[in-house]
Short mmCIF file of C-alpha atoms and ligand atoms in Angstrom, two decimals:
data_model
loop_
_atom_site.label_atom_id
_atom_site.label_comp_id
_atom_site.label_asym_id
_atom_site.label_seq_id
_atom_site.Cartn_x
_atom_site.Cartn_y
_atom_site.Cartn_z
CA MET W 17 -15.44 7.50 17.78
CA ALA W 18 -18.35 5.94 15.94
CA ASP W 19 -18.54 4.91 12.30
CA ILE W 20 -18.15 8.25 10.63
CA ALA W 21 -14.69 8.59 12.09
CA ALA W 22 -13.69 5.66 9.94
CA THR W 23 -10.29 5.57 8.36
CA ARG W 24 -11.55 6.98 5.09
CA MET W 25 -8.64 6.25 2.81
CA LYS W 26 -8.25 8.27 -0.35
CA SER W 27 -8.70 5.94 -3.30
CA LYS W 28 -5.27 5.28 -4.82
CA ARG W 29 -5.51 5.81 -8.56
CA GLY W 30 -3.73 7.79 -11.20
CA ARG W 31 -2.81 8.01 -14.85
CA LEU W 32 -0.85 5.11 -16.31
CA ASP W 33 1.77 7.28 -18.09
CA ARG W 34 2.53 9.27 -14.94
CA TYR W 35 2.75 6.10 -12.86
CA ILE W 36 5.30 4.57 -15.28
CA ALA W 37 7.28 7.81 -15.52
CA LYS W 38 7.52 7.99 -11.73
CA THR W 39 8.20 4.30 -11.10
CA CYS W 40 10.75 3.82 -13.89
CA GLN W 41 12.21 7.34 -13.65
CA HIS W 42 11.56 7.92 -17.38
CA PRO W 43 10.60 11.27 -18.90
CA LEU W 44 6.96 11.35 -20.04
CA ARG W 45 7.94 11.47 -23.73
CA SER W 46 9.86 8.16 -23.43
CA VAL W 47 6.83 6.66 -21.66
CA LYS W 48 4.71 7.68 -24.68
CA LEU W 49 7.08 5.74 -26.95
CA LEU W 50 6.99 2.68 -24.68
CA LEU W 51 3.19 2.79 -24.72
CA ALA W 52 3.02 3.26 -28.49
CA SER W 53 5.37 0.32 -29.09
CA GLY W 54 3.23 -2.04 -26.98
CA GLN W 55 5.74 -2.35 -24.12
CA VAL W 56 3.16 -1.74 -21.37
CA THR W 57 0.52 -4.16 -20.13
CA VAL W 58 -2.32 -3.69 -17.63
CA ASN W 59 -3.78 -6.88 -16.22
CA GLY W 60 -2.13 -8.92 -18.96
CA VAL W 61 -3.36 -6.81 -21.88
CA ILE W 62 -1.22 -4.38 -23.94
CA GLU W 63 -2.26 -0.81 -23.12
CA ARG W 64 -1.39 2.13 -25.40
CA ASP W 65 -3.52 4.81 -23.69
CA GLY W 66 -1.30 6.66 -21.23
CA GLN W 67 -4.29 8.58 -19.85
CA ARG W 68 -5.95 5.41 -18.63
CA LEU W 69 -6.66 5.54 -14.92
CA ILE W 70 -5.07 2.72 -12.98
CA HIS W 71 -5.83 1.42 -9.50
CA GLU W 72 -3.61 -0.05 -6.78
CA PHE W 73 -4.68 -3.62 -7.65
CA ASP W 74 -4.09 -3.41 -11.42
CA CYS W 75 -1.11 -5.54 -12.47
CA ILE W 76 1.25 -3.36 -14.53
CA THR W 77 4.29 -4.41 -16.55
CA CYS W 78 6.67 -2.31 -18.62
CA GLU W 79 9.30 -3.81 -20.94
CA GLY W 80 8.57 -7.22 -19.41
CA ARG W 81 9.18 -6.02 -15.84
CA VAL W 82 6.38 -6.24 -13.25
CA LEU W 83 5.96 -2.77 -11.72
CA GLN W 84 2.91 -3.39 -9.58
CA GLN W 85 1.20 -6.60 -8.55
CA GLN W 86 -0.69 -6.29 -5.30
CA THR W 87 -3.64 -8.38 -4.16
CA PRO W 88 -6.50 -7.02 -2.09
CA ILE W 89 -7.08 -8.30 1.47
CA TYR W 90 -10.50 -8.32 3.15
CA LEU W 91 -10.86 -9.43 6.80
CA MET W 92 -13.67 -9.57 9.34
CA LEU W 93 -12.97 -9.40 13.07
CA HIS W 94 -15.27 -10.05 16.01
CA LYS W 95 -14.20 -7.10 18.14
CA PRO W 96 -14.50 -7.73 21.87
CA VAL W 97 -15.54 -5.02 24.34
CA GLY W 98 -12.45 -3.23 25.71
CA VAL W 99 -10.43 -3.32 22.49
CA VAL W 100 -9.91 -0.04 20.67
CA CYS W 101 -10.42 0.55 16.93
CA ALA W 102 -7.04 2.21 16.38
CA THR W 103 -3.63 1.18 15.11
CA ILE W 104 -1.76 2.31 18.23
CA ASP W 105 -3.07 3.03 21.75
CA ARG W 106 -1.22 3.53 25.01
CA HIS W 107 -3.98 2.23 27.28
CA HIS W 108 -5.91 -0.45 25.45
CA LYS W 109 -5.31 -3.40 23.17
CA THR W 110 -5.96 -2.45 19.54
CA VAL W 111 -7.91 -4.42 16.93
CA LEU W 112 -4.69 -4.75 14.91
CA GLU W 113 -3.03 -6.53 17.84
CA LEU W 114 -5.68 -9.24 17.44
CA ILE W 115 -4.79 -9.82 13.78
CA ASP W 116 -2.04 -12.26 12.98
CA HIS W 117 -1.70 -11.84 9.21
CA PRO W 118 1.59 -11.67 7.27
CA ARG W 119 0.49 -8.47 5.50
CA LYS W 120 -1.24 -6.80 8.43
CA HIS W 121 0.92 -3.68 8.00
CA GLU W 122 -1.07 -2.97 4.80
CA LEU W 123 -4.45 -2.97 6.54
CA HIS W 124 -6.67 -0.13 7.63
CA ILE W 125 -9.89 -0.21 9.69
CA VAL W 126 -13.20 0.33 7.89
CA GLY W 127 -15.48 2.26 10.26
CA ARG W 128 -14.77 2.32 13.96
CA LEU W 129 -16.70 1.02 16.93
CA ASP W 130 -16.57 2.51 20.41
CA LEU W 131 -14.36 0.87 23.04
CA ASN W 132 -17.38 -0.70 24.77
CA THR W 133 -19.11 -1.82 21.54
CA SER W 134 -18.52 -5.37 20.29
CA GLY W 135 -19.05 -7.00 16.92
CA LEU W 136 -18.16 -6.75 13.27
CA VAL W 137 -15.08 -4.75 12.29
CA LEU W 138 -13.79 -4.91 8.72
CA LEU W 139 -10.15 -4.43 7.77
CA THR W 140 -8.70 -4.13 4.28
CA ASN W 141 -5.95 -2.69 2.10
CA ASP W 142 -8.54 -1.82 -0.58
CA SER W 143 -9.24 1.89 -0.25
CA ARG W 144 -12.01 1.76 -2.89
CA TRP W 145 -13.96 -0.67 -0.73
CA SER W 146 -13.48 1.20 2.53
CA ARG W 147 -14.35 4.50 0.87
CA TYR W 148 -17.53 3.01 -0.50
CA LEU W 149 -18.55 1.52 2.86
CA THR W 150 -17.88 4.70 4.82
CA ALA W 151 -18.83 7.49 2.38
CA PRO W 152 -22.07 9.18 3.62
CA GLU W 153 -23.48 9.20 0.06
CA SER W 154 -23.25 5.39 -0.17
CA LYS W 155 -25.79 5.02 2.70
CA VAL W 156 -24.56 1.49 3.44
CA PRO W 157 -26.77 0.01 6.22
CA LYS W 158 -25.07 -1.04 9.46
CA ARG W 159 -27.01 -3.32 11.80
CA TYR W 160 -26.62 -3.27 15.59
CA GLU W 161 -28.14 -5.22 18.48
CA VAL W 162 -28.69 -3.13 21.56
CA MET W 163 -29.78 -3.71 25.17
CA LEU W 164 -31.21 -0.82 27.18
CA GLU W 165 -31.47 0.03 30.86
CA LYS W 166 -35.22 0.81 30.73
CA PRO W 167 -38.14 -0.70 28.76
CA LEU W 168 -38.65 0.36 25.14
CA THR W 169 -41.90 1.63 23.60
CA ASP W 170 -43.21 2.31 20.11
CA ASP W 171 -42.38 6.02 20.60
CA TYR W 172 -38.75 5.09 20.10
CA VAL W 173 -39.53 3.50 16.73
CA LYS W 174 -41.16 6.71 15.49
CA ALA W 175 -38.38 8.95 16.86
CA PHE W 176 -35.69 6.86 15.16
CA SER W 177 -37.61 6.92 11.88
CA ASP W 178 -38.24 10.71 12.09
CA GLY W 179 -34.61 11.44 13.06
CA VAL W 180 -33.19 12.67 16.37
CA TYR W 181 -31.85 16.22 16.70
CA PHE W 182 -28.23 16.53 17.92
CA ALA W 183 -27.78 20.09 19.21
CA TYR W 184 -23.98 19.89 19.35
CA GLU W 185 -23.69 19.38 15.57
CA ASP W 186 -27.02 21.12 14.83
CA LEU W 187 -28.25 18.22 12.73
CA THR W 188 -31.05 15.69 12.62
CA THR W 189 -30.07 12.06 12.13
CA ALA W 190 -31.15 10.32 8.93
CA PRO W 191 -34.17 7.99 9.21
CA ALA W 192 -33.10 4.88 11.12
CA THR W 193 -34.88 1.56 11.52
CA LEU W 194 -35.60 0.36 15.05
CA VAL W 195 -37.11 -3.09 15.56
CA LEU W 196 -38.07 -3.94 19.14
CA THR W 197 -37.02 -7.53 19.83
CA SER W 198 -38.03 -7.66 23.53
CA GLU W 199 -38.90 -5.23 26.31
CA TYR W 200 -35.27 -4.19 26.72
CA THR W 201 -33.66 -5.16 23.41
CA ALA W 202 -33.83 -3.88 19.84
CA GLU W 203 -32.17 -4.04 16.45
CA VAL W 204 -31.04 -0.72 14.97
CA ILE W 205 -30.16 -0.10 11.33
CA LEU W 206 -28.24 3.09 10.57
CA THR W 207 -27.14 4.38 7.19
CA GLU W 208 -24.73 6.94 8.65
CA GLY W 209 -22.32 7.10 11.57
CA LYS W 210 -22.30 10.12 13.82
CA TYR W 211 -20.18 10.21 16.97
CA HIS W 212 -21.68 7.78 19.57
CA GLN W 213 -24.82 7.88 17.43
CA ILE W 214 -26.85 5.03 18.93
CA LYS W 215 -26.07 5.94 22.53
CA ARG W 216 -27.03 9.55 21.86
CA MET W 217 -30.26 8.56 20.07
CA PHE W 218 -31.38 6.53 23.10
CA GLY W 219 -30.04 9.33 25.30
CA ARG W 220 -32.89 11.49 24.00
CA PHE W 221 -35.18 9.17 26.06
CA ARG W 222 -32.73 9.15 28.98
CA ASN W 223 -32.37 5.44 28.45
CA ALA W 224 -28.79 4.22 28.77
CA VAL W 225 -27.34 1.64 26.39
CA GLN W 226 -26.15 -1.39 28.38
CA THR W 227 -24.63 -3.37 25.51
CA LEU W 228 -24.11 -2.59 21.82
CA HIS W 229 -23.05 -5.12 19.21
CA ARG W 230 -22.65 -4.66 15.44
CA SER W 231 -23.86 -7.68 13.49
CA ALA W 232 -23.66 -6.52 9.85
CA VAL W 233 -22.16 -3.89 7.56
CA GLY W 234 -23.82 -3.80 4.14
CA ASP W 235 -23.86 -7.35 2.79
CA VAL W 236 -21.24 -8.60 5.25
CA GLU W 237 -22.67 -10.43 8.29
CA LEU W 238 -20.53 -11.22 11.32
CA ASP W 239 -19.70 -14.94 11.17
CA ALA W 240 -21.47 -16.47 14.18
CA THR W 241 -18.68 -19.04 14.56
CA LEU W 242 -16.11 -16.32 15.34
CA ALA W 243 -15.59 -15.88 19.08
CA PRO W 244 -14.77 -12.36 20.36
CA GLY W 245 -11.18 -11.62 19.33
CA GLU W 246 -11.23 -14.02 16.35
CA TRP W 247 -10.97 -12.98 12.71
CA ARG W 248 -11.02 -14.54 9.30
CA GLN W 249 -10.42 -13.65 5.69
CA LEU W 250 -13.46 -12.76 3.53
CA ALA W 251 -13.91 -14.38 0.16
CA VAL W 252 -14.59 -11.90 -2.66
CA GLU W 253 -18.10 -13.40 -3.04
CA GLU W 254 -18.85 -12.37 0.56
CA LEU W 255 -18.32 -8.71 -0.23
CA GLY W 256 -21.81 -8.47 -1.78
CA SER W 257 -23.87 -9.43 -4.77
CA PRO W 258 -22.38 -8.30 -8.11
CA GLU W 259 -25.16 -5.68 -8.45
CA SER W 260 -24.38 -4.20 -5.04
CA ILE W 261 -20.64 -3.96 -5.63
CA ALA W 262 -20.77 -0.59 -7.32
CA TRP W 263 -17.33 0.27 -5.96
CA ARG W 264 -15.78 -2.55 -7.97
CA SER W 265 -17.07 -1.31 -11.30
CA GLY W 266 -15.74 2.18 -10.86
CA PHE W 267 -18.06 3.98 -8.41
CA LEU W 268 -15.92 6.29 -6.27
CA ARG W 269 -12.80 5.25 -8.11
N1 LIG Z 12 -23.20 4.00 17.88
C1 LIG Z 12 -22.57 4.12 19.07
O1 LIG Z 12 -23.06 4.81 19.98
N2 LIG Z 12 -21.40 3.45 19.24
C2 LIG Z 12 -20.85 2.66 18.28
O2 LIG Z 12 -19.80 2.06 18.51
C3 LIG Z 12 -21.52 2.56 17.05
C4 LIG Z 12 -22.69 3.23 16.88
#
């Protein structure tokens, strides 16, 4: 499945008082007392508002005991052709089998690529980030390099910009950018991810995709030093400019 079939994790958040009640097995009224007496901290600061919404990466203590202290993980992988974007598969190697990380059991895949597509795959345990990257309303651009069977013309550029009608879903694709880079190659930028979208868009011209490679998702570019099958951790600064990181300041929380 293409991008839209991404593992769209539900953002893990909830009220502080309910979280403490559940974790410490206290009735809500005792939690109120603990909060009022300054026994609860969130990210190192005393918190008295039980209705405060907390997220999976907030550090929470109650009566001096750490209840939650989890750090986010962000990885990029250069997916080779022939590896499947799934956690388990009976026939093919999975992207998770390529990751050798001590906390890999926490990770989920952010937006899938087809079996025969190569390139950038992101993995994380941060559901806010993956939700932001995959939610249709975020319109995060994804850049692909594509090689076709037959020569390309300017008609393709117009068709991609106007949108291509998919009868099966009865929809027209959102405006996409197509830049011709040679007679047979192009760069495609999509802001959505329908099933096999790029192959089907070129299919309208009966022009078969020979190779498809994803080179960027939003602000994250595939590291050119990563060989197919290699991965590395992303630094927080690589996730985007502070202005573009709406998800971090509460968007889609
Ligand atoms: N479009 C496709 O056809 N396949 C992909 O893997 C991604 C986009």
